[in-house]
PDB file of C-alpha atoms in Angstrom:
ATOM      1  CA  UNK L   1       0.000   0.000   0.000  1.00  0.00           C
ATOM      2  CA  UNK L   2       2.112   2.943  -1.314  1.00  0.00           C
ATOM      3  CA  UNK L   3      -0.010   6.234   0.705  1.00  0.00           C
ATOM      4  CA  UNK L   4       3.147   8.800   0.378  1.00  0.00           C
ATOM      5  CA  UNK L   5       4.832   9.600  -2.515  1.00  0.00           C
ATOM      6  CA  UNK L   6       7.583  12.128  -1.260  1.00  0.00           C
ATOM      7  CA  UNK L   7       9.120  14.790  -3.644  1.00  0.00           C
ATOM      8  CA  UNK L   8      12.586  15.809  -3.200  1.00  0.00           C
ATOM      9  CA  UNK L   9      14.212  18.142  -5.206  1.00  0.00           C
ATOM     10  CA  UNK L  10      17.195  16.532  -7.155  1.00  0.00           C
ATOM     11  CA  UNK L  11      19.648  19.582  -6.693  1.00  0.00           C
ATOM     12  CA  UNK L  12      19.287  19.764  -3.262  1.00  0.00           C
ATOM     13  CA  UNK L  13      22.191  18.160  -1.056  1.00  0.00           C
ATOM     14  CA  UNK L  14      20.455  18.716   2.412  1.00  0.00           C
ATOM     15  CA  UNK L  15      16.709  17.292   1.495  1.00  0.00           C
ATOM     16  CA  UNK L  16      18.680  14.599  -0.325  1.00  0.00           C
ATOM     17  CA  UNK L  17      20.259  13.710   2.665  1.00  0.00           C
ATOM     18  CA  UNK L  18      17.337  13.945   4.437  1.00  0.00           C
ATOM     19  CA  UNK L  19      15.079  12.015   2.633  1.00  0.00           C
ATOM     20  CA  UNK L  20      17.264   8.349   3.827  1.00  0.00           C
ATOM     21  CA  UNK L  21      15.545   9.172   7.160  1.00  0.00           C
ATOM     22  CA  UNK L  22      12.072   9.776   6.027  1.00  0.00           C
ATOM     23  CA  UNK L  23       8.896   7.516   6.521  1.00  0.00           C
ATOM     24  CA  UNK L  24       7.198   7.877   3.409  1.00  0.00           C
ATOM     25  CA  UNK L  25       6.314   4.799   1.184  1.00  0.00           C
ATOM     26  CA  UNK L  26       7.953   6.248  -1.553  1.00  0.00           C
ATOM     27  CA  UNK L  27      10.741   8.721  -2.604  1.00  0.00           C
ATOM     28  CA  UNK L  28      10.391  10.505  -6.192  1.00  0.00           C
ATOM     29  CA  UNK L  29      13.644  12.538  -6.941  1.00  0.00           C
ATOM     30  CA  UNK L  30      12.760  15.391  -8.970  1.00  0.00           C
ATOM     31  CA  UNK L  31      14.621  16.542 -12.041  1.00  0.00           C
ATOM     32  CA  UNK L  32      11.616  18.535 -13.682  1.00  0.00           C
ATOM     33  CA  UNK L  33      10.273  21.352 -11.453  1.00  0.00           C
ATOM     34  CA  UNK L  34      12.369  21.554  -8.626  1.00  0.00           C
ATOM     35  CA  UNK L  35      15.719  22.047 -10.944  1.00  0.00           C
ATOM     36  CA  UNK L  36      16.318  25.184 -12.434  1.00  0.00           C
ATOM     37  CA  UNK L  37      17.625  24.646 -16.037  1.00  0.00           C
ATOM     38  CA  UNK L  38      21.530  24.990 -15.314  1.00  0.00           C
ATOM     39  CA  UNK L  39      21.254  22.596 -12.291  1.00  0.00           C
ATOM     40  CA  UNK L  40      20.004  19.458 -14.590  1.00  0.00           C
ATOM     41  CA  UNK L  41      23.772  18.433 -14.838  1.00  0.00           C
ATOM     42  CA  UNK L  42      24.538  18.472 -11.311  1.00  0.00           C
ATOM     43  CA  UNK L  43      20.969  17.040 -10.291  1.00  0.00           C
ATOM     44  CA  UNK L  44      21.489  14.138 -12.318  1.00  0.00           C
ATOM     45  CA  UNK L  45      24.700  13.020 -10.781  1.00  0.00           C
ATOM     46  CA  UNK L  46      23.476  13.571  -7.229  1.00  0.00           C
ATOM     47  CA  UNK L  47      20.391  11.728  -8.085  1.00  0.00           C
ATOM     48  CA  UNK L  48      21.958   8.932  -9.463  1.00  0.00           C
ATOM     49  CA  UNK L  49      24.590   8.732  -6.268  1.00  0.00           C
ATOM     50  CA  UNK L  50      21.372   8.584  -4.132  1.00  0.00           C
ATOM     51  CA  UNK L  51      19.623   5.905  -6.013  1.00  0.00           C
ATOM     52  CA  UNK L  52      22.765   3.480  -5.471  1.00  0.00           C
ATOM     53  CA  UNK L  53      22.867   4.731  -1.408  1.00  0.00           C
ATOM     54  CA  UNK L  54      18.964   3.652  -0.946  1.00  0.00           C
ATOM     55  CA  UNK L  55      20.028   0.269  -2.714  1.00  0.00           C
ATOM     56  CA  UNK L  56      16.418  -1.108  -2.831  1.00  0.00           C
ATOM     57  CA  UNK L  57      15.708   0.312   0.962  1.00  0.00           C
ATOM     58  CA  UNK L  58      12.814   2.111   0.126  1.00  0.00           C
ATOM     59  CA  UNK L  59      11.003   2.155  -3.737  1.00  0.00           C
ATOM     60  CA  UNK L  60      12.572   5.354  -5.571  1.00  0.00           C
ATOM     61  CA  UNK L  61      11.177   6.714  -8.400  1.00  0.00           C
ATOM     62  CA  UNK L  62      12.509   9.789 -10.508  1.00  0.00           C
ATOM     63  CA  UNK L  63      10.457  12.257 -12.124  1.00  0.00           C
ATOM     64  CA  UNK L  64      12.226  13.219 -15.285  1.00  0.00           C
ATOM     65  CA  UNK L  65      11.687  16.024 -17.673  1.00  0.00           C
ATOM     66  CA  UNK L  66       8.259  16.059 -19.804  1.00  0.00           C
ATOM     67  CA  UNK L  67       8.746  15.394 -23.580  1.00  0.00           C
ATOM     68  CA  UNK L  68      10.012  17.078 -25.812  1.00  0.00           C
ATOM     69  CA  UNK L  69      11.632  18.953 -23.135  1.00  0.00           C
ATOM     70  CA  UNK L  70      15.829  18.942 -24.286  1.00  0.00           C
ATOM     71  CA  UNK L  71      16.307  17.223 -20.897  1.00  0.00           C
ATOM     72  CA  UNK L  72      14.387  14.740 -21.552  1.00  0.00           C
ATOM     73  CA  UNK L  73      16.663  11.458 -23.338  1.00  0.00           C
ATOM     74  CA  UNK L  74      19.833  12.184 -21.280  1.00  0.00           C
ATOM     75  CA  UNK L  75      17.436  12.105 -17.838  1.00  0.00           C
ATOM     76  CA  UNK L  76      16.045   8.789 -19.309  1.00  0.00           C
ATOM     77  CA  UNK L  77      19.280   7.547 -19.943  1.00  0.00           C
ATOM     78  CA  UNK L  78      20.834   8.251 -16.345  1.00  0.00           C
ATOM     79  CA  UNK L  79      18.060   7.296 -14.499  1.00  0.00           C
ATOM     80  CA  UNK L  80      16.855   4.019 -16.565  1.00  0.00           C
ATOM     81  CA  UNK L  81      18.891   2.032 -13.595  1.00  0.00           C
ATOM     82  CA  UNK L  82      18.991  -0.973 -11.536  1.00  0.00           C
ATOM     83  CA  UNK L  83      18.493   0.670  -8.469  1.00  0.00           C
ATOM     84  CA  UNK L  84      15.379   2.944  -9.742  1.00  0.00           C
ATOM     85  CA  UNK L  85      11.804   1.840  -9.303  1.00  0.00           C
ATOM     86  CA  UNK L  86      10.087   3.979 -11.829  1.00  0.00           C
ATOM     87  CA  UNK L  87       9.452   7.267 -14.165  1.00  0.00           C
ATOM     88  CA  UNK L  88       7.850   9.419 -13.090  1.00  0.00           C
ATOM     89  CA  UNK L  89       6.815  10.883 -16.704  1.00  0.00           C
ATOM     90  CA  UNK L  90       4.910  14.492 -16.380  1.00  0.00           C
ATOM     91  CA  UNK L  91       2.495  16.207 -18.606  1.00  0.00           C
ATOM     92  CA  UNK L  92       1.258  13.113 -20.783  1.00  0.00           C
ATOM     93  CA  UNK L  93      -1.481  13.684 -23.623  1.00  0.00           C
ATOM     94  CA  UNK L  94      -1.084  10.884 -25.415  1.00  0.00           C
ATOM     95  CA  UNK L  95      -1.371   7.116 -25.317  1.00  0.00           C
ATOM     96  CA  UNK L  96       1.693   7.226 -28.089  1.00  0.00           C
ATOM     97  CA  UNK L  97       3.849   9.334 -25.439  1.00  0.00           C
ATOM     98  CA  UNK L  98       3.342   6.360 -23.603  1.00  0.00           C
ATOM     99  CA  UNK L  99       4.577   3.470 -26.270  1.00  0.00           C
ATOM    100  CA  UNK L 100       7.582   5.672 -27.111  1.00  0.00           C
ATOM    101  CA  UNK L 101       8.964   5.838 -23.683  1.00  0.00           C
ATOM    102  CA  UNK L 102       7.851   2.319 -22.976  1.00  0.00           C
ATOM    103  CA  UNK L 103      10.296   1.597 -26.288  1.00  0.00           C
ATOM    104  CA  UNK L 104      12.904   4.262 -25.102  1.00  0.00           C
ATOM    105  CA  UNK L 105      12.987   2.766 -21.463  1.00  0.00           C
ATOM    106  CA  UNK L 106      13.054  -1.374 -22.858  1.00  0.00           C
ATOM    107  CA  UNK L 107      16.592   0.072 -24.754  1.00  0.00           C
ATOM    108  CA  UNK L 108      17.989   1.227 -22.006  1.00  0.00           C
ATOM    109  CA  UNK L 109      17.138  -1.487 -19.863  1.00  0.00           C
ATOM    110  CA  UNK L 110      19.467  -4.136 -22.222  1.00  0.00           C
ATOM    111  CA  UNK L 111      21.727  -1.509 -22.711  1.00  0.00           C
ATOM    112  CA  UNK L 112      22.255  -0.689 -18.585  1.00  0.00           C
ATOM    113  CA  UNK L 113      21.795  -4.328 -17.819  1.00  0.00           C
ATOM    114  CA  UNK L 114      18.417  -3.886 -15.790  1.00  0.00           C
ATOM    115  CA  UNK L 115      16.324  -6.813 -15.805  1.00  0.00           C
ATOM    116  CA  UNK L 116      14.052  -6.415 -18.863  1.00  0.00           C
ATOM    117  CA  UNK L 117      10.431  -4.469 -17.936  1.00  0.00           C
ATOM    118  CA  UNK L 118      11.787  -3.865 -14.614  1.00  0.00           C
ATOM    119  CA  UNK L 119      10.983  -0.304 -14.461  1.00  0.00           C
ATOM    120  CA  UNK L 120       7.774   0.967 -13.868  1.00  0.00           C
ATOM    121  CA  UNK L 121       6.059   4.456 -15.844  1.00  0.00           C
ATOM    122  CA  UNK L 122       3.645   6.394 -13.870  1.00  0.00           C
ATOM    123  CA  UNK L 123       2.257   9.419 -15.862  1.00  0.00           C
ATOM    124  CA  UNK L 124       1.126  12.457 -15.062  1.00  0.00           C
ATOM    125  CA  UNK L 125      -2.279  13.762 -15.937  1.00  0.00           C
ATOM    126  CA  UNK L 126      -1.870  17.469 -16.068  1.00  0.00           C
ATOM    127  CA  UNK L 127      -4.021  18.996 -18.590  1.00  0.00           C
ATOM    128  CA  UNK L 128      -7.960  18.838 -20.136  1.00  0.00           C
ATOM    129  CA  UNK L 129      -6.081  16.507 -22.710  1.00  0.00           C
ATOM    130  CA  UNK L 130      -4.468  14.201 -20.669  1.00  0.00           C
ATOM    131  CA  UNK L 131      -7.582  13.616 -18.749  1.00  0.00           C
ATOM    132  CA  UNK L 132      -9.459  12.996 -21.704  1.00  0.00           C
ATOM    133  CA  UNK L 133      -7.390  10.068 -22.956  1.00  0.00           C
ATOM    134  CA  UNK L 134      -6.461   8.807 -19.541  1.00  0.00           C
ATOM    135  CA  UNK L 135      -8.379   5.900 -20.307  1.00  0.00           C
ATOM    136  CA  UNK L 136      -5.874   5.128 -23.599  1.00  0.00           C
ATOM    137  CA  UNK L 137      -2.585   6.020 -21.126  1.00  0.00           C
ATOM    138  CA  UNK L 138      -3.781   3.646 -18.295  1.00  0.00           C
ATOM    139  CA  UNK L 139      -4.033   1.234 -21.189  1.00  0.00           C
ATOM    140  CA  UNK L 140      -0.781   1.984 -23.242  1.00  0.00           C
ATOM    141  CA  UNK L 141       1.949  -0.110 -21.836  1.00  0.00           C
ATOM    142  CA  UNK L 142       2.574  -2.696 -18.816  1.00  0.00           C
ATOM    143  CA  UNK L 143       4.452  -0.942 -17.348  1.00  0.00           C
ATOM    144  CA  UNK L 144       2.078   1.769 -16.570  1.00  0.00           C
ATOM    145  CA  UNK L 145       0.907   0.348 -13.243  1.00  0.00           C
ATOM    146  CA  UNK L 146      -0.878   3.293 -11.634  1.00  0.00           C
ATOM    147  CA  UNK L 147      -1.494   7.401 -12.577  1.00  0.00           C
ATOM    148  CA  UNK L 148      -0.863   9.970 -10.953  1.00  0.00           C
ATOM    149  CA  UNK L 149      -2.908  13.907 -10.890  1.00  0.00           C
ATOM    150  CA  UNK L 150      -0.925  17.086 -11.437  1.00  0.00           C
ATOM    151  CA  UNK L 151      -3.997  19.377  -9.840  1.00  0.00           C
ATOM    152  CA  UNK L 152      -1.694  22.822  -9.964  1.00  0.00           C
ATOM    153  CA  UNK L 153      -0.730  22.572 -13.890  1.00  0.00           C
ATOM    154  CA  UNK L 154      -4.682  20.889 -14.696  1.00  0.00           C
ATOM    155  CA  UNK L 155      -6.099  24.110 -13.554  1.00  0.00           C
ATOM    156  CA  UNK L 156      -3.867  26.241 -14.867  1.00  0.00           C
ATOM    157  CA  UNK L 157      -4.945  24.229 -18.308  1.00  0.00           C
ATOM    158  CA  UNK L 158      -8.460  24.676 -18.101  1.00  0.00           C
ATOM    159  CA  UNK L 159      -8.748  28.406 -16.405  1.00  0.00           C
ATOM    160  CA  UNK L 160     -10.179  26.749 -13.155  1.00  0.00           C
ATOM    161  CA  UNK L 161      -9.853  28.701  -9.657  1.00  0.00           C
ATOM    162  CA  UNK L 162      -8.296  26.860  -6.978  1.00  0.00           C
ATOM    163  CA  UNK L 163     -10.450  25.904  -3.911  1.00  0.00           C
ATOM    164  CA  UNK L 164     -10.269  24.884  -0.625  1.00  0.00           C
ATOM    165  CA  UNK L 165     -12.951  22.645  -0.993  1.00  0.00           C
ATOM    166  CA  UNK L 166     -11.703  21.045  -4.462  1.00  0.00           C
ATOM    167  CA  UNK L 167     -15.171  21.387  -6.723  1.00  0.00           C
ATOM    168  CA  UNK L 168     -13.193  22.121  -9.631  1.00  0.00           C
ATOM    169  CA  UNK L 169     -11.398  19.083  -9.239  1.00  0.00           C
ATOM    170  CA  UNK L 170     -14.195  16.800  -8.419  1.00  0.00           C
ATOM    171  CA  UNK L 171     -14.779  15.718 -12.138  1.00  0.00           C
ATOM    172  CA  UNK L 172     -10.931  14.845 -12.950  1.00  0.00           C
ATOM    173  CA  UNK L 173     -10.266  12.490 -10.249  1.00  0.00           C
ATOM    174  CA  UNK L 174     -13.372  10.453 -10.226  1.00  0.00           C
ATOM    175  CA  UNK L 175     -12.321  10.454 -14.091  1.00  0.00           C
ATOM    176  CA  UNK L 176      -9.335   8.963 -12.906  1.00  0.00           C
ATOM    177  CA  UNK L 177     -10.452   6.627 -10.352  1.00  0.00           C
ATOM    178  CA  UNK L 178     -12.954   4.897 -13.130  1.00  0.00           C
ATOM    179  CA  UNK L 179     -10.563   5.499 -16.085  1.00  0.00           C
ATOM    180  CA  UNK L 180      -7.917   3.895 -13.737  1.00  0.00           C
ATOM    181  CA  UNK L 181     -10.462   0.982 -12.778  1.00  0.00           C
ATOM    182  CA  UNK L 182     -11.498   0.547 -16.081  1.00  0.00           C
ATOM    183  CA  UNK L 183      -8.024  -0.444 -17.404  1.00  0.00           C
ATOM    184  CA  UNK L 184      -7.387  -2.615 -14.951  1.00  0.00           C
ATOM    185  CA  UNK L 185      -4.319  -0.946 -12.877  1.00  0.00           C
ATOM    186  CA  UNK L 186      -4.218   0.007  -9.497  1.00  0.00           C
ATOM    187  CA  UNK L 187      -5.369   3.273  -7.949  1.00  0.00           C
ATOM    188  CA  UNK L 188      -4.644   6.791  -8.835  1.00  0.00           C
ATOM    189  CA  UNK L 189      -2.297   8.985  -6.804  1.00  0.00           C
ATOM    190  CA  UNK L 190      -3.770  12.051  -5.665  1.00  0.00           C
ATOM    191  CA  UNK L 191      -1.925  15.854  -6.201  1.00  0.00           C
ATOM    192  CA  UNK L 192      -0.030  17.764  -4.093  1.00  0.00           C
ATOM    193  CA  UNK L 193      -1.260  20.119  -0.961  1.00  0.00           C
ATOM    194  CA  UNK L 194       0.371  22.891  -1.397  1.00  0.00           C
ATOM    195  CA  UNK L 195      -0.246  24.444   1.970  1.00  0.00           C
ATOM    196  CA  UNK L 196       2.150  22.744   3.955  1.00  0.00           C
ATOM    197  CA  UNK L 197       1.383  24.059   7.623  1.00  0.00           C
ATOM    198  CA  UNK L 198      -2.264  23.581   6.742  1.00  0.00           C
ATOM    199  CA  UNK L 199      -2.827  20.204   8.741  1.00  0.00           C
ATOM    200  CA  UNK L 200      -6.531  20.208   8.895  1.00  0.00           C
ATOM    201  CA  UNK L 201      -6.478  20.980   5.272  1.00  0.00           C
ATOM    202  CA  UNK L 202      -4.784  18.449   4.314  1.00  0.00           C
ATOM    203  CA  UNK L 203      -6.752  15.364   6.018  1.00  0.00           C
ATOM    204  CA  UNK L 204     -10.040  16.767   4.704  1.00  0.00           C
ATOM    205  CA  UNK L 205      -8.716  16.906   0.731  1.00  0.00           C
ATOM    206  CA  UNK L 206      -7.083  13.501   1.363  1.00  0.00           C
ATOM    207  CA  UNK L 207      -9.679  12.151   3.052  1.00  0.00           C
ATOM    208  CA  UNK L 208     -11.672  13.459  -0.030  1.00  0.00           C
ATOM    209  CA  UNK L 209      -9.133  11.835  -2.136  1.00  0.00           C
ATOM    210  CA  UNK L 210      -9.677   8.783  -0.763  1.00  0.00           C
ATOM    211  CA  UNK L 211     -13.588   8.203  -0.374  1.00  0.00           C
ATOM    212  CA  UNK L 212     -13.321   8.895  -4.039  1.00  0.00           C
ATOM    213  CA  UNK L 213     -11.176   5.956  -4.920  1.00  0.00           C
ATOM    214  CA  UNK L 214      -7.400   7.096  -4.355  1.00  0.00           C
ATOM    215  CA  UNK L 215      -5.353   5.399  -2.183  1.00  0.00           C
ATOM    216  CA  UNK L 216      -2.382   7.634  -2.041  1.00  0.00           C
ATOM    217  CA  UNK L 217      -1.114  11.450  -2.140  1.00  0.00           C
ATOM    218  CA  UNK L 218       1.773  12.813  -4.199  1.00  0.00           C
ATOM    219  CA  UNK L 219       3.640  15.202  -0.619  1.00  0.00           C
ATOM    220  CA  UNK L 220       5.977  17.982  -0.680  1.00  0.00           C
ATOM    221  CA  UNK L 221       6.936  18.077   2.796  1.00  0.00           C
ATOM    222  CA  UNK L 222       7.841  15.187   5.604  1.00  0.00           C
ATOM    223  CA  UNK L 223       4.983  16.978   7.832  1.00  0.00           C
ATOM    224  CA  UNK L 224       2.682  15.838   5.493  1.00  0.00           C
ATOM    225  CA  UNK L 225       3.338  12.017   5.861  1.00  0.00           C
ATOM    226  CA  UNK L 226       1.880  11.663   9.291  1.00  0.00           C
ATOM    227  CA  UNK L 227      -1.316  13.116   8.311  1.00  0.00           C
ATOM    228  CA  UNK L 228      -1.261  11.590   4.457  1.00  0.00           C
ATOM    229  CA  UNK L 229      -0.616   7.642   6.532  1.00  0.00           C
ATOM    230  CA  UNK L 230      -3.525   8.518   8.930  1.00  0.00           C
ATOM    231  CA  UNK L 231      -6.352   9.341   6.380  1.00  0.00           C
ATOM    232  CA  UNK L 232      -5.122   6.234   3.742  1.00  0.00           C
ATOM    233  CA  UNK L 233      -4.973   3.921   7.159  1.00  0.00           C
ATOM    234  CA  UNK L 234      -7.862   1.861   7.337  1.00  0.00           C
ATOM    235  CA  UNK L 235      -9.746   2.783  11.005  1.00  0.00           C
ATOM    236  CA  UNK L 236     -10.269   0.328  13.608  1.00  0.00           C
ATOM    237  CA  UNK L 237     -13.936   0.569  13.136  1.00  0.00           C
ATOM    238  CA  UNK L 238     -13.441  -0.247   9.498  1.00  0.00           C
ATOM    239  CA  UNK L 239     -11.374  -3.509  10.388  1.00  0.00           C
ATOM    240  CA  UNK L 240     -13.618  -4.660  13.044  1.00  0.00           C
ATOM    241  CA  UNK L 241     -16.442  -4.519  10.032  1.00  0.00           C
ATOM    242  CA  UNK L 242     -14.544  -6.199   7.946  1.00  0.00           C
ATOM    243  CA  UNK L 243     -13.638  -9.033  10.016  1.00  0.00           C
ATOM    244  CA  UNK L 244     -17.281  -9.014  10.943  1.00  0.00           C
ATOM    245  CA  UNK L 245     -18.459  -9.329   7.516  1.00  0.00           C
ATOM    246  CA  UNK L 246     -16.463 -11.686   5.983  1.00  0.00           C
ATOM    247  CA  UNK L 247     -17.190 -13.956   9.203  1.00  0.00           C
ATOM    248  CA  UNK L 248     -20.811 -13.532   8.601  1.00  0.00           C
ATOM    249  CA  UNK L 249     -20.263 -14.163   4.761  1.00  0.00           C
ATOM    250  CA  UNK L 250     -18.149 -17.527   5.401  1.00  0.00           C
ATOM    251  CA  UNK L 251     -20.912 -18.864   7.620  1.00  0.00           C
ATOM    252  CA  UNK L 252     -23.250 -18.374   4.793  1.00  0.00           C
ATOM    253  CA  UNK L 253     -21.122 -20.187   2.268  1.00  0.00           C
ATOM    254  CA  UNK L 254     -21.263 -22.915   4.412  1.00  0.00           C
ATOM    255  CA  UNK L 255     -25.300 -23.064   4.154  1.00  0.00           C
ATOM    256  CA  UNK L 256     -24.784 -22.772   0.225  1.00  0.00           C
ATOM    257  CA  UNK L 257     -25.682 -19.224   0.749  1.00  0.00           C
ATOM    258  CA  UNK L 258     -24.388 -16.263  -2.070  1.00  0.00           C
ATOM    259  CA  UNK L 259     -25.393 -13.090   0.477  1.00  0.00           C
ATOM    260  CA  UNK L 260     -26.335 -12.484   3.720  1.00  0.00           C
ATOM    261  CA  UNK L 261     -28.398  -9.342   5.632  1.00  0.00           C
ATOM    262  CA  UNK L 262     -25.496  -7.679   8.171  1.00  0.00           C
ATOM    263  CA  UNK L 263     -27.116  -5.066  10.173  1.00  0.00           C
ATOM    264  CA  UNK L 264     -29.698  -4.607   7.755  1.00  0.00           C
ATOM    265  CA  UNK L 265     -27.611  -4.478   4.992  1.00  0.00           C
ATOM    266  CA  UNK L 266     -26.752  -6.875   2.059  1.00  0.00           C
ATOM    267  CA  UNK L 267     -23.258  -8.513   2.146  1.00  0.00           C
ATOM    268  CA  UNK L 268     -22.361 -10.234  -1.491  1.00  0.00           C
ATOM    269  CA  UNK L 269     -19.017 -10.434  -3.543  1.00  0.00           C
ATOM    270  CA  UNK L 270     -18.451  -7.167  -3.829  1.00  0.00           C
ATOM    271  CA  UNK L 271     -18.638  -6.391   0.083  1.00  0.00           C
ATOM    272  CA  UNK L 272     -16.877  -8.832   0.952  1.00  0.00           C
ATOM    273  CA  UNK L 273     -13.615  -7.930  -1.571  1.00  0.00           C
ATOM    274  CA  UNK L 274     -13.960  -4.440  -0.002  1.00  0.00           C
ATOM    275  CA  UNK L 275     -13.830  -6.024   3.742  1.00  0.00           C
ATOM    276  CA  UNK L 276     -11.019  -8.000   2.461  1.00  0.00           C
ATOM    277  CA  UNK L 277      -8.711  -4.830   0.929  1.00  0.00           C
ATOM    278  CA  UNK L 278      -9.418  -3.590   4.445  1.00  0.00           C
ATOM    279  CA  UNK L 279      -7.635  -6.070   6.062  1.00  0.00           C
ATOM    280  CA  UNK L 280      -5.188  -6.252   3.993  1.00  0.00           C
ATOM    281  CA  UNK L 281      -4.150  -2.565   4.667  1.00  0.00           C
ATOM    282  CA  UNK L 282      -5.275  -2.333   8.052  1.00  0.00           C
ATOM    283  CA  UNK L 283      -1.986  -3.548   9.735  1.00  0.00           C
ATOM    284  CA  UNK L 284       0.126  -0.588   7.859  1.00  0.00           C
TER     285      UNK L 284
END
């Protein structure tokens, strides 16, 4: 159950150093948006150093430069590595973006010596265009296990407001929960919070996040994984009604029952497979 996805700016020594500490689920070095343009270089070396440190310790993945950003190739080629989990590919439009780097990415692998479709692509659905052939992306490659929502550029796109309460997000990530669904990969991750010392804000747009389907957050400071665990953390109320439902549901089996009434409601398959992904992250 991967609930944090931690940002840390590739050009910076002290977060980088940092981050080996940290109890996220994930760690996402960032070439794109936290390097300024004559940093790349440097970024790319440190990054690279860091990957080998972590040595499989926690999943890294590295968010490179969008194409056809110059960056782009040489960030592919330093970070298509053995010790790297997954791109982190921002800005994607296009199902096609998504066969090309698949292609670019199976190259490097032989020619790094990686173990062949090893690495893993999460995209980036930042724009009205992306969204709208999220379905196709989701769908493009293998190794496209799960998407991720870029909220800050998406309403930039579309000439939304930001709001505390998130309507103007509502209809892009349930489109990506169902798109997601749909093609038969795991759940989205949800965008930044950009108001880091905003706590209470925070649970209440992950907690958002998840009743819609997420079942992670994309974070941009370690305060935030505390919070971001707590929300994605299944409650002890919900594990005591799962265990009571799937009890309940396994007694009925054995009388050649299909459903069964638990406090007044209906328990079938699909209940019981929610009661069951309960349990299964209620121990993290």
């Amino acid at each position: 159950m991967l609930r944090s996805w931690m940002f840390v700016p590739g050009a910076d020594d002290r977060k980088i150093e940092k981050s080996f500490d940290l109890d996220c689920d994930v760690l996402i070095f960032d070439l794109e948006d936290a390097v300024a343009d004559g940093e790349k270089d440097a970024a790319r070396r440190k990054v690279k150093e860091a990957l080998g440190r972590m040595a499989g310790s926690k999943p890294c993945y590295v968010r490179i430069n969008f194409m056809p950003s110059p960056f782009f190739e040489k960030d592919l080629e330093w970070m298509v590595d053995r010790h790297t989990r997954g791109i982190v590919l921002p800005k994607v439009e296009s199902a096609e973006q998504i066969r090309l780097v698949h292609e670019l990415i199976g190259m490097l692998e032989r020619k790094n010596g990686v173990v062949p479709d090893a690495l893993e692509l999460v995209p980036m659905i930042e724009t009205a265009r992306g969204l709208h052939h999220s379905y196709e992306i989701a769908s493009a490659s293998p190794r496209v296990r799960r998407l991720a929502f870029g909220s800050l550029d998406f309403c930039r796109d579309i000439g939304a407001a930001p709001s505390d309460d998130g309507t103007e997000l509502l209809y892009a990530r349930s489109m990506l929960v169902v798109n997601s669904r749909a093609a038969g990969i795991e759940a989205p991750i949800d965008t930044v919070f950009v108001r880091v010392k905003d706590e209470a804000g925070l649970i209440r747009e992950a907690g958002l996040a998840r009743q819609l389907g997420f079942r992670g957050k994309l974070l941009i400071h370690p305060a935030q994984i505390g919070p971001v665990h707590a929300v994605f953390r299944p409650s002890g109320e919900e594990v005591q009604w799962a265990r009571f439902v799937l009890s309940a549901y396994e007694k009925a089996l054995q009388k050649g029952e299909a459903a069964v009434l638990v406090d007044g409601s209906m328990v079938d398959l699909p209940v019981v497979e929610r009661a069951r992904k309960i349990l299964q992250y209620g121990g993290r």
